[in-house]
Structures are given as structure tokens and as C-alpha cells.
PDB file of C-alpha atoms in Angstrom:
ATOM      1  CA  UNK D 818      -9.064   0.664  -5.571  1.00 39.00           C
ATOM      2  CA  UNK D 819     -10.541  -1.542  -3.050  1.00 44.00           C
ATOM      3  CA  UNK D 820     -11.137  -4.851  -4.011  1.00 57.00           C
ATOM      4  CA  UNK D 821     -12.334  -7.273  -1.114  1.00 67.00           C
ATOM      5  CA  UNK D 822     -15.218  -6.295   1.266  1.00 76.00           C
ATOM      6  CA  UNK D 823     -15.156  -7.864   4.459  1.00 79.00           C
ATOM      7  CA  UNK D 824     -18.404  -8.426   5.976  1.00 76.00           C
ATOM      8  CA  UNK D 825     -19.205  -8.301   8.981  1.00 78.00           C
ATOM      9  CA  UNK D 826     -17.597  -4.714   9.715  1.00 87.00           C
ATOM     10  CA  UNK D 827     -17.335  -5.654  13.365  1.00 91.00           C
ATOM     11  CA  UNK D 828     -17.798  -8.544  15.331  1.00 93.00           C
ATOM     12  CA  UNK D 829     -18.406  -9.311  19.198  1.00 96.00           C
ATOM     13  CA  UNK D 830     -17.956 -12.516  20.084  1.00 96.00           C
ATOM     14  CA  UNK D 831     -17.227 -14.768  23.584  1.00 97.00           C
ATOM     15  CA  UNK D 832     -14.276 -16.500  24.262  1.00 97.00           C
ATOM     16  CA  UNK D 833     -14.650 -20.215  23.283  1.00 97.00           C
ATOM     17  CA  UNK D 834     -16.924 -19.238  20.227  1.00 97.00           C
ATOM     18  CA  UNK D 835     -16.389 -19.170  16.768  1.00 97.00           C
ATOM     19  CA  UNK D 836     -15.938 -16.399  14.665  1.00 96.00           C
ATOM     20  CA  UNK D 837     -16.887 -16.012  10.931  1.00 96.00           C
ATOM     21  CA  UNK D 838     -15.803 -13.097   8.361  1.00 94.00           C
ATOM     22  CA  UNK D 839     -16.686 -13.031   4.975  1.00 95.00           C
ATOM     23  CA  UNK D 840     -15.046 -11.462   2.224  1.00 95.00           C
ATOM     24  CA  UNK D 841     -16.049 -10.188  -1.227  1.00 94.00           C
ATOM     25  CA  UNK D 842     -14.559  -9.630  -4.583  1.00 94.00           C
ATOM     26  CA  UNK D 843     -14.883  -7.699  -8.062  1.00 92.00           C
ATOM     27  CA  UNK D 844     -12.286  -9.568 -10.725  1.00 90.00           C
ATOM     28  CA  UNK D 845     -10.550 -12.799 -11.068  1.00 92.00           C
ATOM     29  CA  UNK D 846      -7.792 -14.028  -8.876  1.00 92.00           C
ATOM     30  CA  UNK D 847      -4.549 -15.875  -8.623  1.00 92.00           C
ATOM     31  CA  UNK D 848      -5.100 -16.299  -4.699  1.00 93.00           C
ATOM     32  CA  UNK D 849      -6.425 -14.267  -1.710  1.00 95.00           C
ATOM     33  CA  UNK D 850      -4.973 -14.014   1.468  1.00 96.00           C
ATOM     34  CA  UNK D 851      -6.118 -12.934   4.996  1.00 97.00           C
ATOM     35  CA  UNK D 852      -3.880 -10.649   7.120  1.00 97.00           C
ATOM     36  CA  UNK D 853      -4.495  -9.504  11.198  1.00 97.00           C
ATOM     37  CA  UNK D 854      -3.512  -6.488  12.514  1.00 96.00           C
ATOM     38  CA  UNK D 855      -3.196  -5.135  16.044  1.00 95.00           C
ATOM     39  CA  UNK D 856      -3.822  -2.130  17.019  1.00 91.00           C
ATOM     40  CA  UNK D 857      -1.536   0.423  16.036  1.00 91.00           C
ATOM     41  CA  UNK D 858       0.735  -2.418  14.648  1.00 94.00           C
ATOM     42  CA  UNK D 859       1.533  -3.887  10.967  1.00 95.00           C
ATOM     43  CA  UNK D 860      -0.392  -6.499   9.215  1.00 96.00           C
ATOM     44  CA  UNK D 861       1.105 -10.352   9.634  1.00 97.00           C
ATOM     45  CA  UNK D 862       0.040 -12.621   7.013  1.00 96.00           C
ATOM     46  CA  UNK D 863      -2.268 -15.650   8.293  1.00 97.00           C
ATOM     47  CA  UNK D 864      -3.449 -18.036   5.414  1.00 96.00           C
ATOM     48  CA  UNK D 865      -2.993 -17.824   1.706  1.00 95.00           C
ATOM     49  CA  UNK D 866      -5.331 -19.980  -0.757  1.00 96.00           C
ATOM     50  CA  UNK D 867      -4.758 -20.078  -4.072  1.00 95.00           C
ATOM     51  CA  UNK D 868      -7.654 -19.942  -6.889  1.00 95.00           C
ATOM     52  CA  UNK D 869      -7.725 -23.595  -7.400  1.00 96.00           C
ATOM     53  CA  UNK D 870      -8.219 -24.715  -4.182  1.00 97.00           C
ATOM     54  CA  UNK D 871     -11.666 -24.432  -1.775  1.00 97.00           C
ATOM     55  CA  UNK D 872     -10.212 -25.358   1.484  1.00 98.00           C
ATOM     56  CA  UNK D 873      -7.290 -24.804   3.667  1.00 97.00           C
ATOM     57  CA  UNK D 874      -6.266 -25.176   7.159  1.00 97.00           C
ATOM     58  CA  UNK D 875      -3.909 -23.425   9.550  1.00 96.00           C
ATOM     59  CA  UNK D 876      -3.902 -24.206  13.144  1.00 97.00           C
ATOM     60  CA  UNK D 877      -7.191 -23.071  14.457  1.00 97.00           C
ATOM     61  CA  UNK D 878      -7.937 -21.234  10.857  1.00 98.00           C
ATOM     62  CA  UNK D 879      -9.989 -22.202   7.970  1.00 98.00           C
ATOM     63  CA  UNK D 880     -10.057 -20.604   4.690  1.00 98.00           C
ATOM     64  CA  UNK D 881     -12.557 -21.144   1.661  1.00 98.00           C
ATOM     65  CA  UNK D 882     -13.346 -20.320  -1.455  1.00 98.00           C
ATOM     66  CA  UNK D 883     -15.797 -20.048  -3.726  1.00 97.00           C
ATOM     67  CA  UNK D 884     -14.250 -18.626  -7.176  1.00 96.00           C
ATOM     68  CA  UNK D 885     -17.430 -18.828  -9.205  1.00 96.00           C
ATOM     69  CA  UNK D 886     -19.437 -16.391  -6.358  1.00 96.00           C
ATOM     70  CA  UNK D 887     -15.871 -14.325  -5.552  1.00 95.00           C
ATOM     71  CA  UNK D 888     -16.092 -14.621  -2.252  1.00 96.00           C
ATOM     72  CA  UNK D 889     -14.021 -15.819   0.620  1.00 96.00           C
ATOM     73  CA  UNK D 890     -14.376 -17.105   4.689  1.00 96.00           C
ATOM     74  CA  UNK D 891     -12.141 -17.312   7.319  1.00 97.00           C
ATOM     75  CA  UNK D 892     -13.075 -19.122  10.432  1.00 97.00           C
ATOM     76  CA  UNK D 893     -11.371 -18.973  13.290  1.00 98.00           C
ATOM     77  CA  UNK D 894     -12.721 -21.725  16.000  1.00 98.00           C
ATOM     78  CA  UNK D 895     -12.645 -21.882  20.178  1.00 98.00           C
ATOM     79  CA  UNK D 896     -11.583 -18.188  19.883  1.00 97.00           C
ATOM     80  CA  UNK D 897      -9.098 -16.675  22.452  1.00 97.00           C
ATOM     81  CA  UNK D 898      -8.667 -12.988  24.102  1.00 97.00           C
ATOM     82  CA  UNK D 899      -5.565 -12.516  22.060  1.00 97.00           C
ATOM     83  CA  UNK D 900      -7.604 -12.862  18.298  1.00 98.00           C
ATOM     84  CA  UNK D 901      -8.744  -9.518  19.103  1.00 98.00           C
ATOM     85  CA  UNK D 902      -7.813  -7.391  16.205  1.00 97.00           C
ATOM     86  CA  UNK D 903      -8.334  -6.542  12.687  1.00 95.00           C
ATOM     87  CA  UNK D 904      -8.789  -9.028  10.008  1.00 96.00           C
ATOM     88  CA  UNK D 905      -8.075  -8.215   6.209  1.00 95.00           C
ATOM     89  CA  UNK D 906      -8.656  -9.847   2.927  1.00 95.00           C
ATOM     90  CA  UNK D 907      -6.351  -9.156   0.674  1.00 95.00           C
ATOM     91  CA  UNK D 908      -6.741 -10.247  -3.333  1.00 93.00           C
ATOM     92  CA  UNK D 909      -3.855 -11.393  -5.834  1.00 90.00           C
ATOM     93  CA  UNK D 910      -5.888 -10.100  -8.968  1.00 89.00           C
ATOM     94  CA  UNK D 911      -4.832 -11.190 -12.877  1.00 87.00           C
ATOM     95  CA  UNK D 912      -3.377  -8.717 -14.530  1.00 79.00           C
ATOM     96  CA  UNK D 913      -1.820  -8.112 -18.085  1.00 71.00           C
ATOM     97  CA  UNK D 914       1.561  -8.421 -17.349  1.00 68.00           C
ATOM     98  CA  UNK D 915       1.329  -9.636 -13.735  1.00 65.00           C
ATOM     99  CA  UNK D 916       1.752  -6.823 -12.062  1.00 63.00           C
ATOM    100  CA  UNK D 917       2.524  -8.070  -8.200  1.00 73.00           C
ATOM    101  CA  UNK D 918      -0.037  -5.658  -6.215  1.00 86.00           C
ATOM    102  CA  UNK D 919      -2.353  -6.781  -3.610  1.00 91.00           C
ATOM    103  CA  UNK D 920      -5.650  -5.098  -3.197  1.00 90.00           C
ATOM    104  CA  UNK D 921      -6.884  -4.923   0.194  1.00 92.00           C
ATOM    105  CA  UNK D 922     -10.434  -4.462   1.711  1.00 90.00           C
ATOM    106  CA  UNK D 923     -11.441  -2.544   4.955  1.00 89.00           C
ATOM    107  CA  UNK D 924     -10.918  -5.060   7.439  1.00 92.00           C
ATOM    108  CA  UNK D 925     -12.959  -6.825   9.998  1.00 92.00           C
ATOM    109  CA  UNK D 926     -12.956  -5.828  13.489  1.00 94.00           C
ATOM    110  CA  UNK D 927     -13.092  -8.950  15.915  1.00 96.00           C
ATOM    111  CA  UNK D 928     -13.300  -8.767  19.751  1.00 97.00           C
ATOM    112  CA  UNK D 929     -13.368 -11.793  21.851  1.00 97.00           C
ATOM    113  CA  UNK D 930     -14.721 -11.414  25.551  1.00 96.00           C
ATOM    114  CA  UNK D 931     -12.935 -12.824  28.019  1.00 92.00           C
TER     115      UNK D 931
ATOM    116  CA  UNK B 214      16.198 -11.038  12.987  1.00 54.00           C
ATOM    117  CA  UNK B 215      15.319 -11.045   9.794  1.00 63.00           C
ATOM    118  CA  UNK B 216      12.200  -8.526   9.067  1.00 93.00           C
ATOM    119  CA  UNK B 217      11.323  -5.108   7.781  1.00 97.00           C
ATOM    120  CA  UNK B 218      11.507  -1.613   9.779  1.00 96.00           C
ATOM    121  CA  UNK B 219      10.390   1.625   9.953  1.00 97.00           C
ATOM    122  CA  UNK B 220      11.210   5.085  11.639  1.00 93.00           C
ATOM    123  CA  UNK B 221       9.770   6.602  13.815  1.00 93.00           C
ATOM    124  CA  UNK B 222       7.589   5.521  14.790  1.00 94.00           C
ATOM    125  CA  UNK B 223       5.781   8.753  15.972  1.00 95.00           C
ATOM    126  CA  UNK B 224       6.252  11.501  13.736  1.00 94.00           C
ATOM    127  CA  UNK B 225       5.331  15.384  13.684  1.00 93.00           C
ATOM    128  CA  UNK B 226       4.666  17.365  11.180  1.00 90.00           C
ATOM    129  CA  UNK B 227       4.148  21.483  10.511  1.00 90.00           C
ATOM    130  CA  UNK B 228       1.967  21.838   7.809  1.00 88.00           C
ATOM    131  CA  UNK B 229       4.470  23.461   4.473  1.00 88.00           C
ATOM    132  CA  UNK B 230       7.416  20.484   5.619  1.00 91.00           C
ATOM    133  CA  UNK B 231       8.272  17.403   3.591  1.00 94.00           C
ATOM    134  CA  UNK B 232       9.150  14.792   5.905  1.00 95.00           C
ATOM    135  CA  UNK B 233      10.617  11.126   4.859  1.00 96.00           C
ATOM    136  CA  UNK B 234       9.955   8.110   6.413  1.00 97.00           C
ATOM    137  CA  UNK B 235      12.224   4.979   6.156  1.00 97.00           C
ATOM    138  CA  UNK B 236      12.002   1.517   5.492  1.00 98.00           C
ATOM    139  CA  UNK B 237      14.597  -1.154   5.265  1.00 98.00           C
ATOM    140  CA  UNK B 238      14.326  -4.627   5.074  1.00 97.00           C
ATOM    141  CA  UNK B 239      17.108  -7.462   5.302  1.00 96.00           C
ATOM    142  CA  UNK B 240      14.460 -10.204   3.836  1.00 95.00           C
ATOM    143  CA  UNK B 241      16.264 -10.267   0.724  1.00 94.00           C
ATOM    144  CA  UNK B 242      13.024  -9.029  -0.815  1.00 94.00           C
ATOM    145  CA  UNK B 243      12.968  -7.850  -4.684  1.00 93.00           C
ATOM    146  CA  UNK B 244       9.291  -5.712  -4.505  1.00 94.00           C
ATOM    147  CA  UNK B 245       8.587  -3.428  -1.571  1.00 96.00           C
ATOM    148  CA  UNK B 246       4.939  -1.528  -1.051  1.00 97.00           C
ATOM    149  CA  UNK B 247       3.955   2.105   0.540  1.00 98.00           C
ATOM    150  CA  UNK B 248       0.908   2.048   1.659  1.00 97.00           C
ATOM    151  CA  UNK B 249      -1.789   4.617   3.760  1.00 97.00           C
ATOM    152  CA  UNK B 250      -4.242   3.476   6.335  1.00 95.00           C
ATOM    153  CA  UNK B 251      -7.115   5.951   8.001  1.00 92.00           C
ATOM    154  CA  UNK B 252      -8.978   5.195  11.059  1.00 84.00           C
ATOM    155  CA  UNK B 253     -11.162   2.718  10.294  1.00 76.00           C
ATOM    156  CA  UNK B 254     -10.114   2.012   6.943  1.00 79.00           C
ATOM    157  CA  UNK B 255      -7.874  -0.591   4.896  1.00 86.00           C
ATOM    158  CA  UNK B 256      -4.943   0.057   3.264  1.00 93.00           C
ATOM    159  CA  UNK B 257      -4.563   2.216   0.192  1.00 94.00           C
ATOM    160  CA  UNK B 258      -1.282   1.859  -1.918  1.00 95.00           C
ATOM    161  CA  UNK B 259       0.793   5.042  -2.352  1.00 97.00           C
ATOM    162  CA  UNK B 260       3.615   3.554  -4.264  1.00 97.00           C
ATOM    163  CA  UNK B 261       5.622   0.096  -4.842  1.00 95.00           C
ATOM    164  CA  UNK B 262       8.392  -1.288  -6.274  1.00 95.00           C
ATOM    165  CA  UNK B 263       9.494  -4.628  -7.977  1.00 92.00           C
ATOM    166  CA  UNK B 264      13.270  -4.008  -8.514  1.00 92.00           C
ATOM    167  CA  UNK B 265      15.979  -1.806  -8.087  1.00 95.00           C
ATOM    168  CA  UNK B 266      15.974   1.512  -9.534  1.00 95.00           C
ATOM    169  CA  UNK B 267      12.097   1.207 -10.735  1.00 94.00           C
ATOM    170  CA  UNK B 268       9.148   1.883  -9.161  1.00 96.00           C
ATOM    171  CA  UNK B 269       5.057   2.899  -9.969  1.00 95.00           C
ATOM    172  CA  UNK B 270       2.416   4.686  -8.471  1.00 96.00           C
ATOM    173  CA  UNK B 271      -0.117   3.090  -7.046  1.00 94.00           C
ATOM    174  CA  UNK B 272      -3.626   4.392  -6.141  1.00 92.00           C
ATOM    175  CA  UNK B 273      -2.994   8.178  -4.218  1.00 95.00           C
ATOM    176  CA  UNK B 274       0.145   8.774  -4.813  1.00 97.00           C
ATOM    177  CA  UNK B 275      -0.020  12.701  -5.620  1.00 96.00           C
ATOM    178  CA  UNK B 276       1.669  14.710  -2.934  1.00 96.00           C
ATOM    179  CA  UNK B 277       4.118  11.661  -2.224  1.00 97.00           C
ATOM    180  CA  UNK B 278       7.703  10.561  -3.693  1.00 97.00           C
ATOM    181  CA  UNK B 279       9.715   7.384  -3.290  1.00 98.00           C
ATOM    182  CA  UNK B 280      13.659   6.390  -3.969  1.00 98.00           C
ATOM    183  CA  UNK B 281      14.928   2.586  -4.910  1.00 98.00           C
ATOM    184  CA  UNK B 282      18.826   3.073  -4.853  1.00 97.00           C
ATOM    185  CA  UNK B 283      19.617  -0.381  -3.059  1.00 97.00           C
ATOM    186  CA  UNK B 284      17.343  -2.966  -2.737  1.00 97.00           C
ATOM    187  CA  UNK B 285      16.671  -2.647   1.213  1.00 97.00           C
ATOM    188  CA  UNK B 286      15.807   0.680   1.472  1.00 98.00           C
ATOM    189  CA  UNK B 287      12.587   2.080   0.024  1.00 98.00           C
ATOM    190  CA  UNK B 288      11.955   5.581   1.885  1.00 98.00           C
ATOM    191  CA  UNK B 289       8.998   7.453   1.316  1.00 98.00           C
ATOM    192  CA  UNK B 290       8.952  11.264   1.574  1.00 97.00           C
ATOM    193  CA  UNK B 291       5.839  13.076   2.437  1.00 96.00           C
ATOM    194  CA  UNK B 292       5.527  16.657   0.394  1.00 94.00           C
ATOM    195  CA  UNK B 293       3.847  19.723   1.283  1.00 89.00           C
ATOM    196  CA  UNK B 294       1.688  19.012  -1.925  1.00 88.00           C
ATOM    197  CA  UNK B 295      -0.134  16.140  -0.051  1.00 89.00           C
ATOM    198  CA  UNK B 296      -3.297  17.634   1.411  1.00 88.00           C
ATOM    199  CA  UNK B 297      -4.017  15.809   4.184  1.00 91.00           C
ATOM    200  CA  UNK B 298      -0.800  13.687   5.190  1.00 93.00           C
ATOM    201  CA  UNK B 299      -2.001  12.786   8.831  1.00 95.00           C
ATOM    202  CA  UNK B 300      -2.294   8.820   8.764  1.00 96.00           C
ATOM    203  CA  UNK B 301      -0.884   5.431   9.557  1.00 97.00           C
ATOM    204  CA  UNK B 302       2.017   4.898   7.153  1.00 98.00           C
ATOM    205  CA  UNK B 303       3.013   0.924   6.458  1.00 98.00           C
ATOM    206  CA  UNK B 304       6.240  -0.238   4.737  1.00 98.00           C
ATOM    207  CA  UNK B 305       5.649  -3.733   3.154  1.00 97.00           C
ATOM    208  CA  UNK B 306       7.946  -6.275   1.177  1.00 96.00           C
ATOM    209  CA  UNK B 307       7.493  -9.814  -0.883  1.00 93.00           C
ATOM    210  CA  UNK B 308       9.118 -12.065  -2.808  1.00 87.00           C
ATOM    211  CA  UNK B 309       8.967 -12.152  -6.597  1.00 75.00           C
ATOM    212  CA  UNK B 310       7.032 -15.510  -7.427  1.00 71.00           C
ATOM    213  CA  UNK B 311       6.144 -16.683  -3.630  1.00 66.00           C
ATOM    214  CA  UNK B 312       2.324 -15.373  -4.042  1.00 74.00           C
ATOM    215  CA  UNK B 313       2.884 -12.098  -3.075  1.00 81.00           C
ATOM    216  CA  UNK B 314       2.526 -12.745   0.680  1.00 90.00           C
ATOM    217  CA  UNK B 315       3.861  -9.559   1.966  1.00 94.00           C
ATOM    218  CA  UNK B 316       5.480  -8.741   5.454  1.00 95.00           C
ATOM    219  CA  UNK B 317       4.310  -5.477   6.759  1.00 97.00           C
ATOM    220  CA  UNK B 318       6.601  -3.203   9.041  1.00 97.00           C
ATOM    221  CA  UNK B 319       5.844  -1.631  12.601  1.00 97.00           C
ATOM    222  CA  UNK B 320       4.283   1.449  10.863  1.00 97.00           C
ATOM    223  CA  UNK B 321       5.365   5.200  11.367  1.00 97.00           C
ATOM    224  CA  UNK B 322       2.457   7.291  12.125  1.00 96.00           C
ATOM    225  CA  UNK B 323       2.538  10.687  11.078  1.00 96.00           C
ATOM    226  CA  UNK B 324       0.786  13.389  12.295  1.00 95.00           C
ATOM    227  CA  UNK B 325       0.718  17.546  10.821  1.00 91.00           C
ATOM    228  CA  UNK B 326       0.499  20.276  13.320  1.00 86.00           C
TER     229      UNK B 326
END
């Protein structure tokens, strides 16, 4: 069952800019994580945030939260040529007897202009 | 290296063949994760498993079947009851109680002539 809906679907940006994706979700959470995937290649993990916290930083990523609307943003700033790719939320939900799954949305495609 | 694989990469199918893919992992890794992806679509779990010897199904898993005999290897074999097996296939693994961050193999795509 799909869980998180990034928003937008796809996204055209220029080199230098930032880019935005949102992400939106049905139940409650123990933390929700953003993955990136290449084309043709696995997912690699990029930022994890946990339900209690709004705001975390990785490099040239920032994550938020906002439990109380389920939704999520990743921002990634002064965007390069390489950050083309796929970008996936990916939820933790709480489950009766904890049940390690992940539930992942559609994904995001990004494309930076050189 | 420590990581997670799968093979092949490229993989043809006639249509009435079960195929299996593989998946190993030297992560030290207790739950490992089968999952599909379409063009242009996320990832849909076919199967996982937390330990040893145990395993669930997860969203589609009809037409698929899965083995845990040693904690490394979680192959996934593709029946001739699964409809419309043509996809991306990716191998995933975490660790029990780090957040369930998981590390996602190269993928094995699979394609029925």
C-alpha cells in the first residue's frame, strides 16, 4: 500500500537553484526517510528524521516535518548536474507489534540543467 | 566492500519459466526486503524477512516465493503463476533497531519473452 505521495511528480530546475519536494502521509510514524535513485540503479538512503524532530540537516539537504499535517520536505540547495534522479519518501509507520516495513511513495523526478 | 548484491543483472524470461533471482548481503543484516518497481512507479513490497528461517508477504506477493536458509542470502524466485513478471526487481536489507534505513542492491531487471 502506498503510503507517502511525493509532490511535485517531476521537477525541472537550473543548476545553482533550489529544489523543493514535498511528501504526504496517511498514518502515524516512527520516522520518514528520503531515498535517491539513479536511473536503472538501487535506492541509497539520504536523510532520516525521526517523529519528534522538525528539522535536520545533511550536507546540502534539509529535511522537515510537520507530524500534526503528515507531511514532509526535502530541500536540496545550489543544486548540481549530478542530483538528477529520483527522490523517494519512504515512511516508518506504527504498527501493533512493530513490524519493520517501510512504505514507499512514487518518487519525485528531479532534473537539474546544466 | 561491505554491501548487498544481486544477479543478473539483465534477465530473460519465456513466458511458463520460473526464474530466481539472488541476493546476498555481507552487512550482517537480520531483515532483508523484495521489492517490485514499474516504470514510473515506487516500490511495491513482494516479500521480507526479519530473521532466519521466517519470512511474510508483503503487498503482491502471489505468483512469487522466497527462501531464508542463512542469513545472507534471500533469493527470490519468479513463478509462472505471476501474471505479468516484467519489472525492476530490488533486493534490500536493514538492521533490527537502527530505524529501518535500508540499503538497496544494484537491481536485476527481468524481462518475459
Amino acid at each position: 500500500s502506498q503510503q507517502g505521495e511525493e509532490d511535485p511528480q517531476a521537477l525541472s530546475i537550473q543548476e545553482g537553484e533550489n529544489a523543493t519536494m514535498n511528501c504526504s502521509y496517511k498514518t502515524s510514524i516512527n520516522n520518514l526517510q528520503w531515498y535517491r535513485q539513479n536511473s536503472g540503479r538501487g535506492l541509497v538512503h539520504l536523510i532520516l528524521i525521526r517523529s519528534n524532530e522538525r528539522e535536520k540537516h545533511s550536507g546540502r539537504l534539509r529535511v522537515t516535518l510537520d507530524t500534526s499535517k503528515k507531511s514532509s520536505s526535502l530541500l536540496i540547495t545550489a543544486s548540481r548536474a549530478a542530483d538528477t534522479a529520483s527522490y523517494f519518501c519512504a515512511t516508518d509507520p506504527i504498527t501493533q507489534g512493530g513490524s519493520e516495513k517501510l512504505v514507499f511513495g512514487k518518487g519525485m523526478k528531479l532534473t537539474v540543467n546544466p | 566492500d561491505g554491501g548487498i548484491t544481486q544477479s543478473p543483472k539483465y534477465l530473460f524470461r519465456k513466458e511458463g519459466q520460473n526464474v530466481t533471482l539472488s541476493c546476498e548481503q555481507n552487512l550482517n543484516h537480520d531483515a532483508m526486503y523484495w521489492y517490485r518497481q514499474d516504470p514510473g512507479q515506487g516500490l511495491r513490497l513482494i516479500y521480507y524477512s526479519q530473521i532466519v528461517n521466517d519470512f511474510q508477504k508483503g503487498d503482491i506477493a502471489e505468483g512469487y516465493s522466497v527462501s531464508r536458509e542463512k542469513k545472507e542470502s534471500f533469493p527470490l524466485t519468479v513463478t509462472s503463476a505471476q501474471k505479468n513478471p516484467t519489472a525492476f526487481y530490488l533486493c534490500a536489507s536493514s538492521n533490527r533497531g537502527a530505524y529501518n534505513e535500508q540499503f538497496f542492491g544494484p537491481g536485476t531487471r527481468l524481462t518475459v519473452l
